[in-house]
PDB file of N, CA and C in Angstrom:
ATOM      1  N   MET A   1      70.914 -36.525   5.820  1.00  0.00           N
ATOM      2  CA  MET A   1      71.497 -35.287   6.305  1.00  0.00           C
ATOM      3  C   MET A   1      71.817 -35.478   7.785  1.00  0.00           C
ATOM      4  N   PHE A   2      73.025 -35.042   8.164  1.00  0.00           N
ATOM      5  CA  PHE A   2      73.494 -35.273   9.526  1.00  0.00           C
ATOM      6  C   PHE A   2      73.554 -34.017  10.381  1.00  0.00           C
ATOM      7  N   GLY A   3      73.273 -32.866   9.799  1.00  0.00           N
ATOM      8  CA  GLY A   3      73.288 -31.627  10.555  1.00  0.00           C
ATOM      9  C   GLY A   3      72.795 -30.487   9.707  1.00  0.00           C
ATOM     10  N   GLY A   4      72.498 -29.374  10.359  1.00  0.00           N
ATOM     11  CA  GLY A   4      72.026 -28.227   9.612  1.00  0.00           C
ATOM     12  C   GLY A   4      71.806 -27.017  10.486  1.00  0.00           C
ATOM     13  N   SER A   5      71.379 -25.940   9.849  1.00  0.00           N
ATOM     14  CA  SER A   5      71.085 -24.692  10.530  1.00  0.00           C
ATOM     15  C   SER A   5      70.200 -23.847   9.625  1.00  0.00           C
ATOM     16  N   VAL A   6      69.681 -22.760  10.183  1.00  0.00           N
ATOM     17  CA  VAL A   6      68.881 -21.825   9.396  1.00  0.00           C
ATOM     18  C   VAL A   6      69.312 -20.403   9.720  1.00  0.00           C
ATOM     19  N   SER A   7      69.207 -19.527   8.750  1.00  0.00           N
ATOM     20  CA  SER A   7      69.674 -18.150   8.926  1.00  0.00           C
ATOM     21  C   SER A   7      68.867 -17.372   9.961  1.00  0.00           C
ATOM     22  N   SER A   8      67.656 -17.785  10.253  1.00  0.00           N
ATOM     23  CA  SER A   8      66.830 -17.057  11.223  1.00  0.00           C
ATOM     24  C   SER A   8      67.148 -17.413  12.672  1.00  0.00           C
ATOM     25  N   SER A   9      68.019 -18.385  12.891  1.00  0.00           N
ATOM     26  CA  SER A   9      68.402 -18.782  14.254  1.00  0.00           C
ATOM     27  C   SER A   9      69.931 -18.870  14.337  1.00  0.00           C
ATOM     28  N   ILE A  10      70.564 -17.698  14.377  1.00  0.00           N
ATOM     29  CA  ILE A  10      72.017 -17.648  14.398  1.00  0.00           C
ATOM     30  C   ILE A  10      72.552 -18.365  15.635  1.00  0.00           C
ATOM     31  N   VAL A  11      73.594 -19.111  15.458  1.00  0.00           N
ATOM     32  CA  VAL A  11      74.337 -19.941  16.427  1.00  0.00           C
ATOM     33  C   VAL A  11      73.611 -21.221  16.838  1.00  0.00           C
ATOM     34  N   VAL A  12      72.467 -21.502  16.267  1.00  0.00           N
ATOM     35  CA  VAL A  12      71.765 -22.749  16.564  1.00  0.00           C
ATOM     36  C   VAL A  12      72.010 -23.717  15.408  1.00  0.00           C
ATOM     37  N   ILE A  13      72.535 -24.895  15.737  1.00  0.00           N
ATOM     38  CA  ILE A  13      72.698 -25.942  14.736  1.00  0.00           C
ATOM     39  C   ILE A  13      72.082 -27.219  15.286  1.00  0.00           C
ATOM     40  N   TRP A  14      71.795 -28.146  14.398  1.00  0.00           N
ATOM     41  CA  TRP A  14      71.321 -29.456  14.844  1.00  0.00           C
ATOM     42  C   TRP A  14      72.223 -30.525  14.242  1.00  0.00           C
ATOM     43  N   LEU A  15      72.403 -31.592  14.992  1.00  0.00           N
ATOM     44  CA  LEU A  15      73.196 -32.730  14.541  1.00  0.00           C
ATOM     45  C   LEU A  15      72.394 -34.008  14.725  1.00  0.00           C
ATOM     46  N   HIS A  16      72.540 -34.909  13.780  1.00  0.00           N
ATOM     47  CA  HIS A  16      71.941 -36.241  13.874  1.00  0.00           C
ATOM     48  C   HIS A  16      73.008 -37.252  13.441  1.00  0.00           C
ATOM     49  N   PRO A  17      74.013 -37.439  14.299  1.00  0.00           N
ATOM     50  CA  PRO A  17      75.154 -38.263  13.903  1.00  0.00           C
ATOM     51  C   PRO A  17      74.870 -39.758  13.986  1.00  0.00           C
ATOM     52  N   PRO A  18      75.362 -40.507  13.018  1.00  0.00           N
ATOM     53  CA  PRO A  18      75.271 -41.963  13.132  1.00  0.00           C
ATOM     54  C   PRO A  18      76.254 -42.454  14.207  1.00  0.00           C
ATOM     55  N   LYS A  19      76.029 -43.636  14.706  1.00  0.00           N
ATOM     56  CA  LYS A  19      76.847 -44.168  15.800  1.00  0.00           C
ATOM     57  C   LYS A  19      78.317 -44.340  15.423  1.00  0.00           C
ATOM     58  N   HIS A  20      78.616 -44.542  14.158  1.00  0.00           N
ATOM     59  CA  HIS A  20      79.993 -44.807  13.733  1.00  0.00           C
ATOM     60  C   HIS A  20      80.854 -43.551  13.574  1.00  0.00           C
ATOM     61  N   TRP A  21      80.297 -42.354  13.789  1.00  0.00           N
ATOM     62  CA  TRP A  21      81.069 -41.126  13.607  1.00  0.00           C
ATOM     63  C   TRP A  21      82.278 -41.068  14.524  1.00  0.00           C
ATOM     64  N   LYS A  22      83.360 -40.514  13.981  1.00  0.00           N
ATOM     65  CA  LYS A  22      84.562 -40.224  14.754  1.00  0.00           C
ATOM     66  C   LYS A  22      84.553 -38.734  15.098  1.00  0.00           C
ATOM     67  N   ILE A  23      85.474 -38.322  15.927  1.00  0.00           N
ATOM     68  CA  ILE A  23      85.553 -36.913  16.323  1.00  0.00           C
ATOM     69  C   ILE A  23      85.724 -35.999  15.108  1.00  0.00           C
ATOM     70  N   GLU A  24      86.432 -36.472  14.088  1.00  0.00           N
ATOM     71  CA  GLU A  24      86.639 -35.673  12.880  1.00  0.00           C
ATOM     72  C   GLU A  24      85.331 -35.420  12.139  1.00  0.00           C
ATOM     73  N   ASP A  25      84.426 -36.380  12.182  1.00  0.00           N
ATOM     74  CA  ASP A  25      83.129 -36.214  11.522  1.00  0.00           C
ATOM     75  C   ASP A  25      82.308 -35.121  12.215  1.00  0.00           C
ATOM     76  N   TYR A  26      82.314 -35.141  13.543  1.00  0.00           N
ATOM     77  CA  TYR A  26      81.627 -34.081  14.296  1.00  0.00           C
ATOM     78  C   TYR A  26      82.230 -32.722  13.961  1.00  0.00           C
ATOM     79  N   ALA A  27      83.561 -32.660  13.986  1.00  0.00           N
ATOM     80  CA  ALA A  27      84.251 -31.397  13.723  1.00  0.00           C
ATOM     81  C   ALA A  27      83.921 -30.868  12.329  1.00  0.00           C
ATOM     82  N   GLU A  28      83.866 -31.747  11.339  1.00  0.00           N
ATOM     83  CA  GLU A  28      83.581 -31.330   9.964  1.00  0.00           C
ATOM     84  C   GLU A  28      82.193 -30.708   9.846  1.00  0.00           C
ATOM     85  N   VAL A  29      81.200 -31.345  10.439  1.00  0.00           N
ATOM     86  CA  VAL A  29      79.830 -30.821  10.343  1.00  0.00           C
ATOM     87  C   VAL A  29      79.686 -29.516  11.131  1.00  0.00           C
ATOM     88  N   ILE A  30      80.280 -29.462  12.309  1.00  0.00           N
ATOM     89  CA  ILE A  30      80.204 -28.232  13.111  1.00  0.00           C
ATOM     90  C   ILE A  30      80.900 -27.087  12.379  1.00  0.00           C
ATOM     91  N   TYR A  31      82.052 -27.361  11.785  1.00  0.00           N
ATOM     92  CA  TYR A  31      82.762 -26.323  11.030  1.00  0.00           C
ATOM     93  C   TYR A  31      81.946 -25.876   9.821  1.00  0.00           C
ATOM     94  N   GLN A  32      81.342 -26.799   9.128  1.00  0.00           N
ATOM     95  CA  GLN A  32      80.487 -26.485   7.969  1.00  0.00           C
ATOM     96  C   GLN A  32      79.372 -25.530   8.380  1.00  0.00           C
ATOM     97  N   GLU A  33      78.716 -25.822   9.490  1.00  0.00           N
ATOM     98  CA  GLU A  33      77.625 -24.954   9.943  1.00  0.00           C
ATOM     99  C   GLU A  33      78.158 -23.610  10.435  1.00  0.00           C
ATOM    100  N   PHE A  34      79.347 -23.597  11.027  1.00  0.00           N
ATOM    101  CA  PHE A  34      79.983 -22.347  11.438  1.00  0.00           C
ATOM    102  C   PHE A  34      80.162 -21.426  10.231  1.00  0.00           C
ATOM    103  N   ILE A  35      80.608 -21.989   9.107  1.00  0.00           N
ATOM    104  CA  ILE A  35      80.796 -21.194   7.891  1.00  0.00           C
ATOM    105  C   ILE A  35      79.464 -20.609   7.425  1.00  0.00           C
ATOM    106  N   HIS A  36      78.399 -21.419   7.474  1.00  0.00           N
ATOM    107  CA  HIS A  36      77.068 -20.894   7.128  1.00  0.00           C
ATOM    108  C   HIS A  36      76.727 -19.692   8.013  1.00  0.00           C
ATOM    109  N   HIS A  37      76.952 -19.816   9.304  1.00  0.00           N
ATOM    110  CA  HIS A  37      76.599 -18.736  10.226  1.00  0.00           C
ATOM    111  C   HIS A  37      77.453 -17.490  10.001  1.00  0.00           C
ATOM    112  N   CYS A  38      78.716 -17.665   9.655  1.00  0.00           N
ATOM    113  CA  CYS A  38      79.555 -16.511   9.307  1.00  0.00           C
ATOM    114  C   CYS A  38      78.968 -15.777   8.108  1.00  0.00           C
ATOM    115  N   LEU A  39      78.529 -16.529   7.103  1.00  0.00           N
ATOM    116  CA  LEU A  39      77.909 -15.907   5.926  1.00  0.00           C
ATOM    117  C   LEU A  39      76.591 -15.234   6.284  1.00  0.00           C
ATOM    118  N   TYR A  40      75.782 -15.869   7.151  1.00  0.00           N
ATOM    119  CA  TYR A  40      74.518 -15.252   7.577  1.00  0.00           C
ATOM    120  C   TYR A  40      74.793 -13.901   8.245  1.00  0.00           C
ATOM    121  N   LEU A  41      75.790 -13.879   9.143  1.00  0.00           N
ATOM    122  CA  LEU A  41      76.116 -12.639   9.851  1.00  0.00           C
ATOM    123  C   LEU A  41      76.688 -11.592   8.897  1.00  0.00           C
ATOM    124  N   ASP A  42      77.583 -11.988   8.015  1.00  0.00           N
ATOM    125  CA  ASP A  42      78.123 -11.045   7.031  1.00  0.00           C
ATOM    126  C   ASP A  42      77.012 -10.461   6.167  1.00  0.00           C
ATOM    127  N   ASP A  43      76.062 -11.293   5.782  1.00  0.00           N
ATOM    128  CA  ASP A  43      74.956 -10.810   4.964  1.00  0.00           C
ATOM    129  C   ASP A  43      74.098  -9.813   5.738  1.00  0.00           C
ATOM    130  N   MET A  44      73.894 -10.065   7.019  1.00  0.00           N
ATOM    131  CA  MET A  44      73.114  -9.120   7.839  1.00  0.00           C
ATOM    132  C   MET A  44      73.799  -7.755   7.924  1.00  0.00           C
ATOM    133  N   ILE A  45      75.130  -7.766   8.027  1.00  0.00           N
ATOM    134  CA  ILE A  45      75.883  -6.523   8.208  1.00  0.00           C
ATOM    135  C   ILE A  45      76.200  -5.848   6.882  1.00  0.00           C
ATOM    136  N   TYR A  46      76.658  -6.619   5.901  1.00  0.00           N
ATOM    137  CA  TYR A  46      77.168  -6.045   4.653  1.00  0.00           C
ATOM    138  C   TYR A  46      76.282  -6.288   3.431  1.00  0.00           C
ATOM    139  N   ALA A  47      75.151  -6.941   3.606  1.00  0.00           N
ATOM    140  CA  ALA A  47      74.212  -7.210   2.508  1.00  0.00           C
ATOM    141  C   ALA A  47      74.910  -7.854   1.311  1.00  0.00           C
ATOM    142  N   ILE A  48      75.530  -8.999   1.547  1.00  0.00           N
ATOM    143  CA  ILE A  48      76.196  -9.744   0.482  1.00  0.00           C
ATOM    144  C   ILE A  48      75.177 -10.168  -0.573  1.00  0.00           C
ATOM    145  N   PHE A  49      74.041 -10.650  -0.112  1.00  0.00           N
ATOM    146  CA  PHE A  49      72.976 -11.104  -1.009  1.00  0.00           C
ATOM    147  C   PHE A  49      71.882 -10.055  -0.965  1.00  0.00           C
ATOM    148  N   THR A  50      71.960  -9.100  -1.881  1.00  0.00           N
ATOM    149  CA  THR A  50      71.126  -7.899  -1.791  1.00  0.00           C
ATOM    150  C   THR A  50      69.714  -8.050  -2.333  1.00  0.00           C
ATOM    151  N   ASN A  51      69.484  -9.000  -3.217  1.00  0.00           N
ATOM    152  CA  ASN A  51      68.162  -9.127  -3.822  1.00  0.00           C
ATOM    153  C   ASN A  51      67.668 -10.566  -3.681  1.00  0.00           C
ATOM    154  N   GLN A  52      66.993 -10.840  -2.568  1.00  0.00           N
ATOM    155  CA  GLN A  52      66.521 -12.196  -2.284  1.00  0.00           C
ATOM    156  C   GLN A  52      65.524 -12.691  -3.328  1.00  0.00           C
ATOM    157  N   GLU A  53      64.743 -11.792  -3.888  1.00  0.00           N
ATOM    158  CA  GLU A  53      63.763 -12.206  -4.902  1.00  0.00           C
ATOM    159  C   GLU A  53      64.464 -12.826  -6.108  1.00  0.00           C
ATOM    160  N   ILE A  54      65.519 -12.181  -6.582  1.00  0.00           N
ATOM    161  CA  ILE A  54      66.268 -12.715  -7.721  1.00  0.00           C
ATOM    162  C   ILE A  54      67.028 -13.971  -7.315  1.00  0.00           C
ATOM    163  N   GLU A  55      67.674 -13.931  -6.157  1.00  0.00           N
ATOM    164  CA  GLU A  55      68.493 -15.065  -5.713  1.00  0.00           C
ATOM    165  C   GLU A  55      67.678 -16.324  -5.449  1.00  0.00           C
ATOM    166  N   ASN A  56      66.412 -16.170  -5.119  1.00  0.00           N
ATOM    167  CA  ASN A  56      65.553 -17.324  -4.864  1.00  0.00           C
ATOM    168  C   ASN A  56      64.731 -17.729  -6.078  1.00  0.00           C
ATOM    169  N   SER A  57      64.955 -17.062  -7.204  1.00  0.00           N
ATOM    170  CA  SER A  57      64.219 -17.421  -8.414  1.00  0.00           C
ATOM    171  C   SER A  57      64.749 -18.749  -8.963  1.00  0.00           C
ATOM    172  N   PRO A  58      63.945 -19.486  -9.693  1.00  0.00           N
ATOM    173  CA  PRO A  58      64.386 -20.770 -10.253  1.00  0.00           C
ATOM    174  C   PRO A  58      65.640 -20.652 -11.122  1.00  0.00           C
ATOM    175  N   GLU A  59      65.796 -19.534 -11.835  1.00  0.00           N
ATOM    176  CA  GLU A  59      66.956 -19.354 -12.699  1.00  0.00           C
ATOM    177  C   GLU A  59      68.253 -19.210 -11.901  1.00  0.00           C
ATOM    178  N   ALA A  60      68.162 -18.748 -10.667  1.00  0.00           N
ATOM    179  CA  ALA A  60      69.359 -18.507  -9.854  1.00  0.00           C
ATOM    180  C   ALA A  60      69.717 -19.692  -8.963  1.00  0.00           C
ATOM    181  N   MET A  61      68.906 -20.727  -8.961  1.00  0.00           N
ATOM    182  CA  MET A  61      69.188 -21.888  -8.124  1.00  0.00           C
ATOM    183  C   MET A  61      70.403 -22.642  -8.665  1.00  0.00           C
ATOM    184  N   THR A  62      71.160 -23.193  -7.741  1.00  0.00           N
ATOM    185  CA  THR A  62      72.337 -23.965  -8.110  1.00  0.00           C
ATOM    186  C   THR A  62      72.272 -25.335  -7.438  1.00  0.00           C
ATOM    187  N   THR A  63      72.912 -26.309  -8.018  1.00  0.00           N
ATOM    188  CA  THR A  63      72.855 -27.661  -7.469  1.00  0.00           C
ATOM    189  C   THR A  63      73.840 -27.803  -6.319  1.00  0.00           C
ATOM    190  N   SER A  64      73.348 -28.235  -5.193  1.00  0.00           N
ATOM    191  CA  SER A  64      74.176 -28.451  -4.012  1.00  0.00           C
ATOM    192  C   SER A  64      75.126 -29.618  -4.248  1.00  0.00           C
ATOM    193  N   SER A  65      76.394 -29.405  -3.947  1.00  0.00           N
ATOM    194  CA  SER A  65      77.369 -30.484  -4.124  1.00  0.00           C
ATOM    195  C   SER A  65      77.183 -31.593  -3.096  1.00  0.00           C
ATOM    196  N   ILE A  66      76.602 -31.287  -1.966  1.00  0.00           N
ATOM    197  CA  ILE A  66      76.393 -32.290  -0.920  1.00  0.00           C
ATOM    198  C   ILE A  66      75.012 -32.919  -1.025  1.00  0.00           C
ATOM    199  N   LEU A  67      73.989 -32.089  -1.128  1.00  0.00           N
ATOM    200  CA  LEU A  67      72.611 -32.599  -1.154  1.00  0.00           C
ATOM    201  C   LEU A  67      72.141 -32.989  -2.549  1.00  0.00           C
ATOM    202  N   THR A  68      72.832 -32.522  -3.559  1.00  0.00           N
ATOM    203  CA  THR A  68      72.481 -32.729  -4.972  1.00  0.00           C
ATOM    204  C   THR A  68      71.049 -32.302  -5.305  1.00  0.00           C
ATOM    205  N   THR A  69      70.599 -31.253  -4.637  1.00  0.00           N
ATOM    206  CA  THR A  69      69.298 -30.655  -4.928  1.00  0.00           C
ATOM    207  C   THR A  69      69.527 -29.188  -5.272  1.00  0.00           C
ATOM    208  N   LYS A  70      68.541 -28.574  -5.897  1.00  0.00           N
ATOM    209  CA  LYS A  70      68.626 -27.156  -6.233  1.00  0.00           C
ATOM    210  C   LYS A  70      68.388 -26.328  -4.966  1.00  0.00           C
ATOM    211  N   ARG A  71      69.293 -25.369  -4.740  1.00  0.00           N
ATOM    212  CA  ARG A  71      69.190 -24.485  -3.572  1.00  0.00           C
ATOM    213  C   ARG A  71      69.543 -23.072  -3.995  1.00  0.00           C
ATOM    214  N   SER A  72      69.116 -22.100  -3.190  1.00  0.00           N
ATOM    215  CA  SER A  72      69.431 -20.699  -3.498  1.00  0.00           C
ATOM    216  C   SER A  72      70.924 -20.457  -3.267  1.00  0.00           C
ATOM    217  N   ILE A  73      71.440 -19.466  -3.962  1.00  0.00           N
ATOM    218  CA  ILE A  73      72.873 -19.199  -3.948  1.00  0.00           C
ATOM    219  C   ILE A  73      73.377 -18.844  -2.557  1.00  0.00           C
ATOM    220  N   ASP A  74      72.574 -18.208  -1.716  1.00  0.00           N
ATOM    221  CA  ASP A  74      73.048 -17.851  -0.379  1.00  0.00           C
ATOM    222  C   ASP A  74      73.360 -19.087   0.472  1.00  0.00           C
ATOM    223  N   LYS A  75      72.740 -20.202   0.172  1.00  0.00           N
ATOM    224  CA  LYS A  75      73.008 -21.434   0.906  1.00  0.00           C
ATOM    225  C   LYS A  75      74.164 -22.241   0.304  1.00  0.00           C
ATOM    226  N   GLU A  76      74.514 -21.943  -0.931  1.00  0.00           N
ATOM    227  CA  GLU A  76      75.577 -22.693  -1.610  1.00  0.00           C
ATOM    228  C   GLU A  76      76.819 -21.849  -1.867  1.00  0.00           C
ATOM    229  N   TYR A  77      76.812 -20.611  -1.453  1.00  0.00           N
ATOM    230  CA  TYR A  77      77.877 -19.658  -1.742  1.00  0.00           C
ATOM    231  C   TYR A  77      79.258 -20.140  -1.335  1.00  0.00           C
ATOM    232  N   HIS A  78      79.391 -20.697  -0.185  1.00  0.00           N
ATOM    233  CA  HIS A  78      80.723 -21.088   0.322  1.00  0.00           C
ATOM    234  C   HIS A  78      81.217 -22.326  -0.353  1.00  0.00           C
TER     235      HIS A  78
END
C-alpha cells in the first residue's frame, strides 16, 4: 500500500511512494484519497451511510478491487 487516509482525520493522508514513482503516480494516489475525503464529508453532512452496524456486518463487506480484501461498503463505494 502506497497511501491512505481515515475518516476520523479529514484532509490528512499518508504516502509511502517507491523511488520509481513519476508525478502521475503521486497525482493518482492523492486524487484517490481526495475522493475518499469527499465521501467522508458528504456522509457527515448528508448521512449517505446511515446504518454503520449493517454496513460493517460480514454480509455487507465487499472485496476491494485494489487491496483484494473484504472492506465495508463506505470504503469501497467510489
